[in-house]
Coordinates of N, CA and C in Angstrom, one line a residue:
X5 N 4.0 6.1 -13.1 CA 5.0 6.8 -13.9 C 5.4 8.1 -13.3
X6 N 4.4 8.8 -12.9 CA 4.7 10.0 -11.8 C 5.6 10.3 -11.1
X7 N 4.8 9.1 -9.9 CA 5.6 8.9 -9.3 C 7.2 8.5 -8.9
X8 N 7.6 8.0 -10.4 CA 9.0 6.9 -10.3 C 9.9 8.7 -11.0
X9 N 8.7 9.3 -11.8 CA 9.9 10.6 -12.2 C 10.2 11.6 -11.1
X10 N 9.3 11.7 -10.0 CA 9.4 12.8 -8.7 C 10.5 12.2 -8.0
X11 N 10.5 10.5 -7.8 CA 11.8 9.7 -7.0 C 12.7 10.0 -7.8
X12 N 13.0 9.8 -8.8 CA 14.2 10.1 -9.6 C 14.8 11.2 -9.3
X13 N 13.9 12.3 -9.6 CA 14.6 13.8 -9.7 C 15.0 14.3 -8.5
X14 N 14.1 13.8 -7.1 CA 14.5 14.1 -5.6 C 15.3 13.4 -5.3
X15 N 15.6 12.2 -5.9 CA 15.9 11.0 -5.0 C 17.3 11.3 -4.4
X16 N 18.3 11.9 -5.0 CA 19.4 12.3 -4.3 C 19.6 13.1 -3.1
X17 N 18.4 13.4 -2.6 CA 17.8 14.1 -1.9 C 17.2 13.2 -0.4
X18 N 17.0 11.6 -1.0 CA 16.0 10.9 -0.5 C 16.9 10.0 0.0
X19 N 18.3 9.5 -0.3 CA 19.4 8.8 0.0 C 18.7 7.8 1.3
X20 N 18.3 6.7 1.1 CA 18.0 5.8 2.1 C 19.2 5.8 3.3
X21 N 18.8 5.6 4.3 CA 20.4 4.8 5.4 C 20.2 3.6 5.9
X22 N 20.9 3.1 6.2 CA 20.8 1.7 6.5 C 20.2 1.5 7.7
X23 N 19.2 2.5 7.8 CA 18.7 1.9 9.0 C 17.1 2.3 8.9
X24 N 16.1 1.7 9.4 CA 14.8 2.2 9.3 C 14.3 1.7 8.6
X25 N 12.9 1.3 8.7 CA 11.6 1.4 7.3 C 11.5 2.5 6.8
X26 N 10.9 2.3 5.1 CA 10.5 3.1 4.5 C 8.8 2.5 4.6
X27 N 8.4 3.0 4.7 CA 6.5 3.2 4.9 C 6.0 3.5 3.6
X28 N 5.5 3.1 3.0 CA 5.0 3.5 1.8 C 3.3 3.4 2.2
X29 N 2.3 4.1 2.6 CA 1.2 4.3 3.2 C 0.7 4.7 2.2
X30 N -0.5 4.5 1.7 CA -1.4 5.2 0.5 C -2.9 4.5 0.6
X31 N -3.8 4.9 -0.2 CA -5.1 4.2 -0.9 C -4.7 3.2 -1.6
X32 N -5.7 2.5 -1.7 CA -6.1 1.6 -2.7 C -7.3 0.9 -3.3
X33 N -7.6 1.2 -4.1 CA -9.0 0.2 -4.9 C -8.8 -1.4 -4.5
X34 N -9.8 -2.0 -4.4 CA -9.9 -3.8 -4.5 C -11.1 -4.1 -5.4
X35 N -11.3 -5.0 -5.7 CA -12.5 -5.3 -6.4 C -13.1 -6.5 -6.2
X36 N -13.9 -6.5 -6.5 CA -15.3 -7.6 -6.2 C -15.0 -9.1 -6.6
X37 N -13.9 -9.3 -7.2 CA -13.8 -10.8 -7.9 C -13.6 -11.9 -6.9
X38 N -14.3 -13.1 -7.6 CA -13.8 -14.1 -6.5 C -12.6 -14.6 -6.4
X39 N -12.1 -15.4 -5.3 CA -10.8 -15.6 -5.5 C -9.9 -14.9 -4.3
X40 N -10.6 -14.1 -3.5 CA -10.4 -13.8 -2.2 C -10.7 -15.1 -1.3
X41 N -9.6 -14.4 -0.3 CA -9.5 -15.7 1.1 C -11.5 -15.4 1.7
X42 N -11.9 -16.4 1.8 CA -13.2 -16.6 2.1 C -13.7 -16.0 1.4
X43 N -13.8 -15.9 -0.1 CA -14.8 -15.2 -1.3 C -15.4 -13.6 -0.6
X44 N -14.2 -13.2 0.3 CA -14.7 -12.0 0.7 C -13.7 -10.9 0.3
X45 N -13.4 -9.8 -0.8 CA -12.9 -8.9 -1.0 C -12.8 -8.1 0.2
X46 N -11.1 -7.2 0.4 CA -11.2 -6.5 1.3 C -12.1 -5.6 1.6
X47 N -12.7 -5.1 2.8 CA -13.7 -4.0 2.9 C -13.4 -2.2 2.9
X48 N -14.0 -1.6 2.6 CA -13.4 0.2 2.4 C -13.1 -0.2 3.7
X49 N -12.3 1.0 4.2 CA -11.7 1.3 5.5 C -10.9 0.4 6.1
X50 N -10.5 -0.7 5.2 CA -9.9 -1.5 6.0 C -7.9 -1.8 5.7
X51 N -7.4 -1.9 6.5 CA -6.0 -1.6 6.8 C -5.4 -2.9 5.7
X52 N -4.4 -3.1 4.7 CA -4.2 -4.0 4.1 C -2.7 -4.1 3.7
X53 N -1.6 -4.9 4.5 CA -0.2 -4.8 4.1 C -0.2 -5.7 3.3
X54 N 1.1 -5.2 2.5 CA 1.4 -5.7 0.9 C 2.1 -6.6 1.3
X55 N 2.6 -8.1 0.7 CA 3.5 -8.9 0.6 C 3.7 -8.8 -0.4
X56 N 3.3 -8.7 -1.4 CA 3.7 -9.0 -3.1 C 3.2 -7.9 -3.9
X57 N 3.6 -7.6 -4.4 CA 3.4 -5.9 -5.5 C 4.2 -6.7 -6.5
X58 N 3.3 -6.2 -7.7 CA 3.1 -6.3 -9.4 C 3.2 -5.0 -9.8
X59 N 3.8 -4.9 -10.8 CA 3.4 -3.7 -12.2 C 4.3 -4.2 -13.6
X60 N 3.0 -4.3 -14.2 CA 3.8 -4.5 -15.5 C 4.4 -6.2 -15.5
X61 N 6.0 -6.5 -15.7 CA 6.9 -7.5 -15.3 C 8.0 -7.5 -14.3
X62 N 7.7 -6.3 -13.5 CA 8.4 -6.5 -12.2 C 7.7 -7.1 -11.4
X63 N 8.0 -7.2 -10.1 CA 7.4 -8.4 -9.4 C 8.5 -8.4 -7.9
X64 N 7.6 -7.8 -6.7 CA 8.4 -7.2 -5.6 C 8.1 -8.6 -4.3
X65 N 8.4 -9.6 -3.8 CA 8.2 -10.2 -2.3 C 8.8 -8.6 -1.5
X66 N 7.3 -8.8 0.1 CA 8.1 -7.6 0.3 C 7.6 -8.8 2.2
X67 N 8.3 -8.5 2.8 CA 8.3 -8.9 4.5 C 7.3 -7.8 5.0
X68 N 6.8 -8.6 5.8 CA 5.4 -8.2 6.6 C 6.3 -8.0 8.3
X69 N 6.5 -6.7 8.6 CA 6.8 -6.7 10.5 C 5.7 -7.9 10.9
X70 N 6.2 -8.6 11.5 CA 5.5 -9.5 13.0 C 4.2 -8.2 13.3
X71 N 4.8 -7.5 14.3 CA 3.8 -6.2 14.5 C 2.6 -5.9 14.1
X72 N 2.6 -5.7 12.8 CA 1.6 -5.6 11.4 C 0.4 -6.8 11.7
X73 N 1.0 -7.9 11.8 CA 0.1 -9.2 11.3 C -1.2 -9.2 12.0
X74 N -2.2 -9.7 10.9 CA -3.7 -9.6 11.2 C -3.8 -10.6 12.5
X75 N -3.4 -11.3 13.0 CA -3.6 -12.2 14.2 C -3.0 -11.7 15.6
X76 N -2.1 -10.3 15.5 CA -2.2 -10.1 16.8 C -3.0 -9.1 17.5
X77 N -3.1 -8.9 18.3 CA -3.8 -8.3 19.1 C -3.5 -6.7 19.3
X78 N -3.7 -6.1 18.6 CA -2.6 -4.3 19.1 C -3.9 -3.6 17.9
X79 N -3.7 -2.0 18.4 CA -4.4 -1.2 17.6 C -3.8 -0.8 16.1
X80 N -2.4 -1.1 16.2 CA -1.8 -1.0 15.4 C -2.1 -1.6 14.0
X81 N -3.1 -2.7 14.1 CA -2.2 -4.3 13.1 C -3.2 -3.8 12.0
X82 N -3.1 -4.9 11.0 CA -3.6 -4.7 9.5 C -4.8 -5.6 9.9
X83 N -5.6 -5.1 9.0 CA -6.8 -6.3 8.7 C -6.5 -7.4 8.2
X84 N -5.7 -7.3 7.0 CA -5.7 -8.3 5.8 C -3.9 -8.1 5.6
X85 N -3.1 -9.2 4.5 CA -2.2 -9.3 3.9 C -2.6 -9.9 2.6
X86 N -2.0 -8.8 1.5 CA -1.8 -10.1 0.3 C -1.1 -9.2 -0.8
X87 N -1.6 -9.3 -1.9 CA -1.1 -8.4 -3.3 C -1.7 -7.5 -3.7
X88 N -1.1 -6.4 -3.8 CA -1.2 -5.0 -4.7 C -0.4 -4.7 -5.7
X89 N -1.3 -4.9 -7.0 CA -0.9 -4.4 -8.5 C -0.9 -2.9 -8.8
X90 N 0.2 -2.1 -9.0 CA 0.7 -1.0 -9.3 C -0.2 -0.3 -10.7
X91 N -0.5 0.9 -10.6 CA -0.9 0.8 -12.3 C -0.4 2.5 -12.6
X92 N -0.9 2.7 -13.9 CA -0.5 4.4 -14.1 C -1.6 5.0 -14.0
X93 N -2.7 4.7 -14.2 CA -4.2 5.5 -14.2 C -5.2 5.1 -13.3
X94 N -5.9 5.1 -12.6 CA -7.0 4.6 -11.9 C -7.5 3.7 -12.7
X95 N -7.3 2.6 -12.3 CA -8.2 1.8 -12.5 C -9.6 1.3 -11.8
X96 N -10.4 0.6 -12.9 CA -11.9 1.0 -12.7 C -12.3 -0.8 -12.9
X97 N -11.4 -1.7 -13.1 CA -12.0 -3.0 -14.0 C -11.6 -4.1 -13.0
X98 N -10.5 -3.7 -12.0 CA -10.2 -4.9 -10.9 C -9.9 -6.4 -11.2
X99 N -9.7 -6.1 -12.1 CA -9.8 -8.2 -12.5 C -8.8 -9.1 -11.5
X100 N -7.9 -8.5 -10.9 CA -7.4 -9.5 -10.1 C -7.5 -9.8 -9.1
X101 N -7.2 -10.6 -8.4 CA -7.3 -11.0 -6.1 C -6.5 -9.8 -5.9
X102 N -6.3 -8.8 -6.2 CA -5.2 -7.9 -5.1 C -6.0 -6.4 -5.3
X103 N -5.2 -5.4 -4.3 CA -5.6 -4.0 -4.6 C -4.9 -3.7 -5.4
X104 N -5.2 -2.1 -5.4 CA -4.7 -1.5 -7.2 C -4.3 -0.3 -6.8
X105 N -3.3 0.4 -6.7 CA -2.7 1.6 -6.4 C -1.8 2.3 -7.8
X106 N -0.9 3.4 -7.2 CA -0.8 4.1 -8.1 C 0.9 4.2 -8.1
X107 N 1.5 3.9 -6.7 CA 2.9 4.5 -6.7 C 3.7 3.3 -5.5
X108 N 3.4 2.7 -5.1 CA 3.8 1.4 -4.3 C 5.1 1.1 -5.2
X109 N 5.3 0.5 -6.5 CA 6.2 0.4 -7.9 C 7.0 0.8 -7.6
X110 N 6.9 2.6 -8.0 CA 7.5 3.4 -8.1 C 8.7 3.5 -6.9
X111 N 8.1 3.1 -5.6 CA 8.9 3.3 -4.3 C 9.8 1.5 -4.6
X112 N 9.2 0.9 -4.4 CA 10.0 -0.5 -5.0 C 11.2 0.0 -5.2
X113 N 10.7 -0.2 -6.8 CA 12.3 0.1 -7.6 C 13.0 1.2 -7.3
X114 N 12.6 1.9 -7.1 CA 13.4 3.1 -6.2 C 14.5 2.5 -5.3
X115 N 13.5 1.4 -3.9 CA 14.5 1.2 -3.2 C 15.6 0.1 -3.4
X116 N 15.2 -0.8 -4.5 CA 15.6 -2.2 -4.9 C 16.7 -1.6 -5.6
X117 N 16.9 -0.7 -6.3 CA 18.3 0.1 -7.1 C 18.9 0.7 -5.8
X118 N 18.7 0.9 -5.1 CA 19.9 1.2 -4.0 C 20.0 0.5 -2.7
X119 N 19.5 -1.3 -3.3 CA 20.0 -2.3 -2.3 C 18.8 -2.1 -0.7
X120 N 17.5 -1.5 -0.6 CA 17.2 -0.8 0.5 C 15.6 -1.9 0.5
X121 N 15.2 -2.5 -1.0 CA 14.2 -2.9 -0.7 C 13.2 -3.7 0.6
X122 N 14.3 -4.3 1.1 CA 13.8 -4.9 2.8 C 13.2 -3.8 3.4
X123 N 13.9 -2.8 3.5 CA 13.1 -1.9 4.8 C 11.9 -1.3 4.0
X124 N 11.3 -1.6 2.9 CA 10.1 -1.3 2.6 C 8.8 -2.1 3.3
X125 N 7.8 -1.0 3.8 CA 6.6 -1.4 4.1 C 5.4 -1.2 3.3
X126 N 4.7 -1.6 3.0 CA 3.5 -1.1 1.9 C 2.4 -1.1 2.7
X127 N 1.3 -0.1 3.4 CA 0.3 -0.7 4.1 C -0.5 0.8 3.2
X128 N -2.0 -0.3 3.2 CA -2.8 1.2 2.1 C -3.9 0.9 2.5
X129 N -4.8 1.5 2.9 CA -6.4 2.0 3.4 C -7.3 1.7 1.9
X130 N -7.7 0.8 2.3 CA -8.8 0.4 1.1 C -10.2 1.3 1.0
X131 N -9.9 2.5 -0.2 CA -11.1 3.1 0.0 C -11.9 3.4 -1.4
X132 N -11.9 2.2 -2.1 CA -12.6 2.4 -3.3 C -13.4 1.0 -3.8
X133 N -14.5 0.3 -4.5 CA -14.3 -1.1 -5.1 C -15.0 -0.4 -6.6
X134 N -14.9 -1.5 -7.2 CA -15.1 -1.3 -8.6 C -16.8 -0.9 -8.6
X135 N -17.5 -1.0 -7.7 CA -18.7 -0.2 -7.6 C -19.2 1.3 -7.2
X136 N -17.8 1.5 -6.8 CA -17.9 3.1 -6.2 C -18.0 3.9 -7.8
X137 N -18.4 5.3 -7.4 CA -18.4 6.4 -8.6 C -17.0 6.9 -8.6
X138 N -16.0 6.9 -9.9 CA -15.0 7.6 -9.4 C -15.0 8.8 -8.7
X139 N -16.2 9.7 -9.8 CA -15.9 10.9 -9.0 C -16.1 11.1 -7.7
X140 N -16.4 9.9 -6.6 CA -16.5 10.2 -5.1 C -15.1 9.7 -4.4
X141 N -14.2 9.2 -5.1 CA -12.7 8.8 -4.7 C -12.8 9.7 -3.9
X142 N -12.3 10.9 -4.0 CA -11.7 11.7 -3.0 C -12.5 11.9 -1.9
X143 N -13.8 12.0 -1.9 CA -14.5 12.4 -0.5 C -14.4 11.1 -0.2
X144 N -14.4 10.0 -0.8 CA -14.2 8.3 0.1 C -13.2 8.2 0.9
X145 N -11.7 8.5 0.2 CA -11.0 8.5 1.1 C -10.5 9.7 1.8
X146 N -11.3 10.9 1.7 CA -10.9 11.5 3.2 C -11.9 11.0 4.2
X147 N -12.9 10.5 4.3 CA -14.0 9.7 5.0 C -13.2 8.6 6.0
X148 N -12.6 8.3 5.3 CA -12.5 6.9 5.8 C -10.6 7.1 6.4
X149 N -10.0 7.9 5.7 CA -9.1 8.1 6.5 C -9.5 9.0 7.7
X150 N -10.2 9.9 7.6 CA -10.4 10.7 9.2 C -11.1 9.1 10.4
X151 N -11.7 8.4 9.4 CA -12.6 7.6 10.6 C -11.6 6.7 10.8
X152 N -10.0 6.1 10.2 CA -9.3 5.4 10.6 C -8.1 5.7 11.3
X153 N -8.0 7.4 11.7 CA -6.9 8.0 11.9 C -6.1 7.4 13.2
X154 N -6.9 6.9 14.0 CA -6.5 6.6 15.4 C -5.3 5.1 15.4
X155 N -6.2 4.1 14.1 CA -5.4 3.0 14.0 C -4.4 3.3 13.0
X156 N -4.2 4.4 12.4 CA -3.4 4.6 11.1 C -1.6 5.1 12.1
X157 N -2.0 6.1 12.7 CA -1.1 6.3 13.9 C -0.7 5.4 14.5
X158 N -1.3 4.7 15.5 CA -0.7 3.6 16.2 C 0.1 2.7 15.2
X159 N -0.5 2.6 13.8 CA 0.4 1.3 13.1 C 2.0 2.3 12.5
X160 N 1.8 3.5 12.7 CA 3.0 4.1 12.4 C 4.2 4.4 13.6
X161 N 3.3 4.5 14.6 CA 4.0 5.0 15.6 C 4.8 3.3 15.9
X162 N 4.1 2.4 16.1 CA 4.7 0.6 16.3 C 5.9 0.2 15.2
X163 N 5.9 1.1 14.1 CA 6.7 1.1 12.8 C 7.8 1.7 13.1
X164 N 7.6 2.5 14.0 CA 9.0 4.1 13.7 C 9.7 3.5 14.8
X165 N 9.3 2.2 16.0 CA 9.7 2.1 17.2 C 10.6 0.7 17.0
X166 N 9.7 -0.5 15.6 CA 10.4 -1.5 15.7 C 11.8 -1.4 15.2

């Protein structure tokens, strides 16, 4: 919800153009449940593009760059693809197959009201599971972003070029 009021208030500011990705890069929590591809939950530190984002009763298909895809071979690529459920507060309970972020939504509908949704990317560094302490979120993911900075770049820099 934050987030969708800071896009609002800037957003005239923020005027998409018809040309380019929007990158929407962040954290995210996953959780332990089964129901993962090979009953294996994403791992912390691991690179994860969005196809499908939830919040609430919206409901986003979002295109995955070729580039991106976990089967090619580049420093760039993602570990994993699947779904990230939007929420307003940290969530601690994970019950679904997807990660759990905070403002992915917010950028959505942002771009889906001014026709821009396609050039959205969602890719978010998994740095929490439902066993972590919250109060160590933050030193988790500055941890794990310094220790992924090298492939976090490359997947931006392959982004800004395609």
């Amino acid at each position: 919800a934050q987030c969708a009021e800071s896009l609002e208030r800037i957003g005239h500011k923020l005027e998409p153009r018809n040309e380019g990705r929007w990158l929407n890069f962040g954290v995210a929590g996953a959780g332990n449940c089964s129901g993962w591809t090979d009953s294996v939950p994403p791992l912390s530190g691991g690179l994860f593009a969005v196809n499908h984002l939830t919040y609430g009763d919206s409901d986003w298909r979002l295109i995955i760059p070729a580039d991106l895809n976990p089967d090619t071979d580049c420093q760039g690529r993602v570990d994993r693809v699947g779904r990230c459920v939007s929420v307003d507060v940290p969530e601690r309970r994970f019950t679904e197959v997807a990660l759990y972020d905070m403002e992915a939504a917010a950028i959505a509908s942002f771009l889906q009201q001014r026709q821009r949704l396609s050039s959205l990317v969602v890719v978010k560094l998994v740095t929490d599971r439902s066993t972590d302490d919250p109060a160590d979120g933050i030193s988790i993911a500055r941890k794990l972003l310094r220790q992924n900075r090298d492939r976090i770049v490359a997947m931006a820099q392959r982004l800004a070029v395609a």
